[in-house]
Tab-separated table of C-alpha atoms in Angstrom:
chain	number	residue	atom	x	y	z
A	1	MET	CA	-0.057	0.247	-0.393
A	2	ASN	CA	1.458	3.306	-1.253
A	3	LEU	CA	0.754	6.374	0.354
A	4	SER	CA	-1.125	8.939	-1.494
A	5	GLY	CA	-1.225	12.688	-2.151
A	6	LEU	CA	-4.146	12.642	0.294
A	7	ASP	CA	-2.303	10.906	2.900
A	8	PHE	CA	0.090	13.772	3.120
A	9	GLN	CA	-2.245	16.096	2.984
A	10	GLN	CA	-4.332	14.829	6.219
A	11	ALA	CA	-0.613	15.073	7.870
A	12	ARG	CA	-0.527	18.769	6.869
A	13	ILE	CA	-4.049	19.083	7.831
A	14	LYS	CA	-2.930	17.960	11.395
A	15	GLN	CA	0.286	19.815	11.944
A	16	VAL	CA	-2.256	23.124	10.961
A	17	LEU	CA	-4.509	22.104	13.422
A	18	PHE	CA	-2.167	21.291	16.266
A	19	LYS	CA	-0.572	25.165	15.559
A	20	SER	CA	-3.956	26.535	15.186
A	21	ARG	CA	-5.316	25.417	18.702
A	22	LEU	CA	-1.994	25.706	20.301
A	23	ARG	CA	-2.199	29.360	19.224
A	24	SER	CA	-6.107	29.410	20.356
A	25	VAL	CA	-4.701	28.187	24.081
A	26	LEU	CA	-1.937	31.010	24.146
A	27	TYR	CA	-4.427	33.602	23.298
A	28	GLY	CA	-6.814	32.488	25.902
A	29	VAL	CA	-9.158	31.648	23.069
A	30	ARG	CA	-9.572	27.893	24.211
A	31	ASP	CA	-8.986	25.368	27.172
A	32	ILE	CA	-5.619	23.481	26.966
A	33	ASP	CA	-6.575	19.808	25.519
A	34	GLU	CA	-3.430	17.685	27.429
A	35	ALA	CA	-4.046	15.194	24.308
A	36	LEU	CA	-2.406	18.096	21.501
A	37	LEU	CA	0.890	18.112	23.746
A	38	SER	CA	0.966	14.223	24.234
A	39	PRO	CA	3.485	11.821	21.975
A	40	GLN	CA	1.001	9.120	22.608
A	41	ARG	CA	-2.251	10.911	21.529
A	42	ASN	CA	-1.413	13.937	19.510
A	43	PRO	CA	-3.483	13.278	16.158
A	44	LEU	CA	0.014	13.855	13.696
A	45	ALA	CA	1.660	11.706	16.350
A	46	ASP	CA	-0.904	8.688	16.177
A	47	TRP	CA	-0.724	9.036	12.263
A	48	MET	CA	2.986	8.761	12.536
A	49	GLN	CA	2.188	5.714	14.455
A	50	THR	CA	-0.723	4.231	12.769
A	51	VAL	CA	0.213	5.164	9.112
A	52	MET	CA	3.465	5.856	8.364
A	53	LYS	CA	5.944	4.086	10.441
A	54	PRO	CA	4.318	0.642	9.585
A	55	GLN	CA	5.132	1.490	5.883
A	56	TYR	CA	7.973	3.795	5.800
A	57	GLY	CA	9.703	3.422	9.119
A	58	HIS	CA	12.831	2.008	7.160
A	59	HIS	CA	12.889	5.658	5.622
A	60	PRO	CA	15.626	8.265	7.211
A	61	GLU	CA	13.002	10.982	7.023
A	62	ILE	CA	10.375	9.116	9.262
A	63	GLY	CA	12.823	8.913	12.171
A	64	GLU	CA	13.726	12.642	11.397
A	65	ILE	CA	9.869	13.719	11.740
A	66	ASP	CA	9.439	11.474	15.008
A	67	ARG	CA	12.388	13.716	16.591
A	68	VAL	CA	11.085	16.793	15.366
A	69	LEU	CA	7.595	16.005	16.199
A	70	GLY	CA	8.882	15.261	19.715
A	71	GLN	CA	10.745	18.552	19.772
A	72	MET	CA	7.601	20.278	18.735
A	73	LEU	CA	5.315	18.812	21.390
A	74	THR	CA	7.990	19.554	24.029
A	75	THR	CA	8.059	23.392	22.752
A	76	GLY	CA	4.096	23.390	23.222
A	77	GLN	CA	4.351	22.128	26.446
A	78	GLU	CA	6.979	24.689	27.326
A	79	LEU	CA	4.702	27.485	26.223
A	80	VAL	CA	1.679	26.343	27.729
A	81	SER	CA	3.811	26.392	31.196
A	82	LEU	CA	4.429	30.193	30.343
A	83	TYR	CA	0.990	30.780	29.932
A	84	ARG	CA	0.059	28.946	32.566
A	85	ARG	CA	2.407	31.071	34.779
A	86	GLY	CA	1.268	34.444	33.250
A	87	GLN	CA	4.090	34.828	30.766
A	88	PHE	CA	1.390	35.802	28.144
A	89	GLU	CA	3.835	37.506	26.030
A	90	GLU	CA	6.794	35.334	26.102
A	91	ALA	CA	4.441	32.149	25.248
A	92	ARG	CA	3.115	33.623	22.294
A	93	ALA	CA	7.033	34.974	21.306
A	94	GLY	CA	7.527	31.043	21.040
A	95	LEU	CA	4.944	30.325	18.358
A	96	ASN	CA	7.945	31.209	16.297
A	97	ARG	CA	9.535	28.106	17.385
A	98	ILE	CA	6.704	25.895	16.799
A	99	ASP	CA	6.460	27.191	13.306
A	100	ALA	CA	10.229	26.274	12.509
A	101	HIS	CA	9.688	22.650	13.850
A	102	ALA	CA	6.292	22.483	11.581
A	103	ASP	CA	8.285	23.958	8.400
A	104	ARG	CA	10.899	21.117	9.104
A	105	ILE	CA	8.228	18.899	9.489
A	106	GLY	CA	6.401	19.835	6.063
A	107	ALA	CA	10.012	19.832	4.396
A	108	LEU	CA	10.299	16.092	5.258
A	109	LEU	CA	7.134	15.221	4.348
A	110	GLN	CA	7.483	16.894	0.971
A	111	THR	CA	10.981	14.869	0.795
A	112	LEU	CA	9.182	11.617	1.448
A	113	GLU	CA	6.089	12.331	-0.790
A	114	VAL	CA	7.812	13.121	-3.389
A	115	ARG	CA	10.053	9.823	-3.333
A	116	GLU	CA	6.999	7.969	-2.857
A	117	GLY	CA	5.328	9.188	-5.940
A	118	GLY	CA	2.456	10.563	-3.708
């Protein structure tokens, strides 16, 4: 089974939703959903475990995506901690770190998609 372009698009959507939800938390629009920052329950992390690793775990991009995703979730946890301590501006300023992680994941997904012809 090869991944389709739709599968890769689904990963990108999960990443955009993560960033949007985290931004909403840091701007006080929504309460934090702890699953969002959990390596076991985050939608993109779950997708990696259930879709990508079984089929493409041998590709180096998968390990790198996993590593960067872990960094992105850790950064998200740090930003939420800042927010909870009342350091709102510092937390919001850290969103650029989330964007950098997301950009790296996006580039890795693109590389894998091109390689697999998806």
